[in-house]
Amino acid sequence: MPAFALDTEQLTWCAEVRELGAERLRPLAEAGAPGRVNRELVAALGELGLLARVLGSGVTGPPGSPGTAGSPEPSVAGPVRALDLCLLRESLAYACTEAETALAL
């Protein structure tokens, strides 16, 4: 048995983020002007709730993780868990590196 493995909810969430990145964010990234802030891309990150996950306001991770709906802990704003942040950034980078960079900045 592996010492570490993602659970089904985490894997599903990563797949959803990759799909959002490929379908919604990559076209915005490709339409942006080089060397300029891509405001449409940043706005889309906000509209999709991904900035809130990084900033610790609202839902912070995949369903069922601490502080989210379906978890035994209350759903309150708080610091994002390191694993959730890593999963979010890796999933975005897989689909759209520009979106991951905008999220990181």
Short mmCIF file of C-alpha atoms in Angstrom, two decimals:
data_model
loop_
_atom_site.label_atom_id
_atom_site.label_comp_id
_atom_site.label_asym_id
_atom_site.label_seq_id
_atom_site.Cartn_x
_atom_site.Cartn_y
_atom_site.Cartn_z
CA MET A 1 0.00 0.00 0.00
CA PRO A 2 1.38 3.47 -0.87
CA ALA A 3 2.28 5.79 1.99
CA PHE A 4 0.28 8.58 0.38
CA ALA A 5 -2.53 8.69 -2.14
CA LEU A 6 -5.19 11.19 -3.08
CA ASP A 7 -8.73 10.20 -2.28
CA THR A 8 -11.51 10.03 -4.85
CA GLU A 9 -12.85 13.50 -4.05
CA GLN A 10 -9.41 15.06 -4.47
CA LEU A 11 -8.86 13.27 -7.79
CA THR A 12 -12.29 14.39 -9.02
CA TRP A 13 -11.62 17.97 -7.96
CA CYS A 14 -8.26 17.98 -9.77
CA ALA A 15 -9.94 16.70 -12.93
CA GLU A 16 -12.58 19.43 -12.66
CA VAL A 17 -9.90 22.13 -12.28
CA ARG A 18 -8.02 20.74 -15.30
CA GLU A 19 -11.21 20.81 -17.34
CA LEU A 20 -11.95 24.41 -16.30
CA GLY A 21 -8.39 25.34 -17.17
CA ALA A 22 -8.55 23.78 -20.60
CA GLU A 23 -12.04 24.87 -21.56
CA ARG A 24 -12.49 28.26 -19.89
CA LEU A 25 -9.06 29.64 -19.03
CA ARG A 26 -6.76 28.56 -21.85
CA PRO A 27 -8.78 30.45 -24.52
CA LEU A 28 -8.59 33.62 -22.39
CA ALA A 29 -4.86 33.12 -21.88
CA GLU A 30 -4.26 32.65 -25.61
CA ALA A 31 -6.23 35.83 -26.40
CA GLY A 32 -4.19 37.95 -23.98
CA ALA A 33 -1.51 40.37 -25.11
CA PRO A 34 2.07 39.33 -24.29
CA GLY A 35 3.68 41.42 -21.56
CA ARG A 36 0.33 42.74 -20.29
CA VAL A 37 -1.84 41.80 -17.35
CA ASN A 38 -4.59 39.59 -18.71
CA ARG A 39 -7.52 41.08 -16.80
CA GLU A 40 -10.04 38.73 -18.40
CA LEU A 41 -8.04 35.73 -17.21
CA VAL A 42 -7.74 37.09 -13.67
CA ALA A 43 -11.46 37.93 -13.64
CA ALA A 44 -12.29 34.38 -14.75
CA LEU A 45 -10.15 32.96 -11.94
CA GLY A 46 -12.26 35.03 -9.55
CA GLU A 47 -15.58 34.11 -11.15
CA LEU A 48 -14.71 30.42 -10.96
CA GLY A 49 -13.93 30.78 -7.24
CA LEU A 50 -10.27 29.84 -7.63
CA LEU A 51 -8.91 33.10 -6.19
CA ALA A 52 -11.10 32.66 -3.11
CA ARG A 53 -9.51 29.26 -2.55
CA VAL A 54 -6.03 30.78 -2.56
CA LEU A 55 -6.93 33.80 -0.46
CA GLY A 56 -8.63 31.67 2.18
CA SER A 57 -12.02 33.28 1.80
CA GLY A 58 -14.84 30.81 1.45
CA VAL A 59 -14.33 27.23 0.34
CA THR A 60 -10.67 26.27 0.51
CA GLY A 61 -10.33 22.83 -0.96
CA PRO A 62 -11.96 19.85 -2.56
CA PRO A 63 -15.38 18.80 -1.23
CA GLY A 64 -15.06 17.07 2.11
CA SER A 65 -11.78 18.69 3.11
CA PRO A 66 -11.75 20.64 6.39
CA GLY A 67 -13.81 23.81 6.21
CA THR A 68 -15.87 22.80 3.16
CA ALA A 69 -19.41 21.63 2.71
CA GLY A 70 -19.76 17.97 3.55
CA SER A 71 -16.94 18.01 6.09
CA PRO A 72 -17.47 17.63 9.82
CA GLU A 73 -15.86 21.04 10.41
CA PRO A 74 -17.74 24.31 9.89
CA SER A 75 -17.43 26.00 6.51
CA VAL A 76 -15.65 29.21 7.45
CA ALA A 77 -13.00 31.33 5.84
CA GLY A 78 -9.51 30.37 6.90
CA PRO A 79 -6.05 29.67 5.60
CA VAL A 80 -5.82 27.39 2.61
CA ARG A 81 -4.32 23.97 3.27
CA ALA A 82 -0.95 23.44 1.61
CA LEU A 83 -2.07 20.23 -0.10
CA ASP A 84 -5.17 21.92 -1.54
CA LEU A 85 -3.04 24.79 -2.85
CA CYS A 86 -0.58 22.36 -4.45
CA LEU A 87 -3.38 20.36 -6.07
CA LEU A 88 -5.00 23.53 -7.39
CA ARG A 89 -1.78 24.93 -8.83
CA GLU A 90 -0.68 21.62 -10.36
CA SER A 91 -4.09 21.03 -11.94
CA LEU A 92 -4.18 24.55 -13.39
CA ALA A 93 -0.62 24.31 -14.69
CA TYR A 94 -1.45 21.02 -16.39
CA ALA A 95 -4.18 22.72 -18.42
CA CYS A 96 -3.03 26.34 -18.64
CA THR A 97 0.30 27.57 -17.32
CA GLU A 98 -0.74 31.19 -17.78
CA ALA A 99 -3.72 30.68 -15.43
CA GLU A 100 -1.50 29.05 -12.81
CA THR A 101 0.99 31.92 -13.04
CA ALA A 102 -1.80 34.49 -12.71
CA LEU A 103 -3.17 32.61 -9.70
CA ALA A 104 0.28 32.45 -8.09
CA LEU A 105 0.90 36.16 -8.58
#
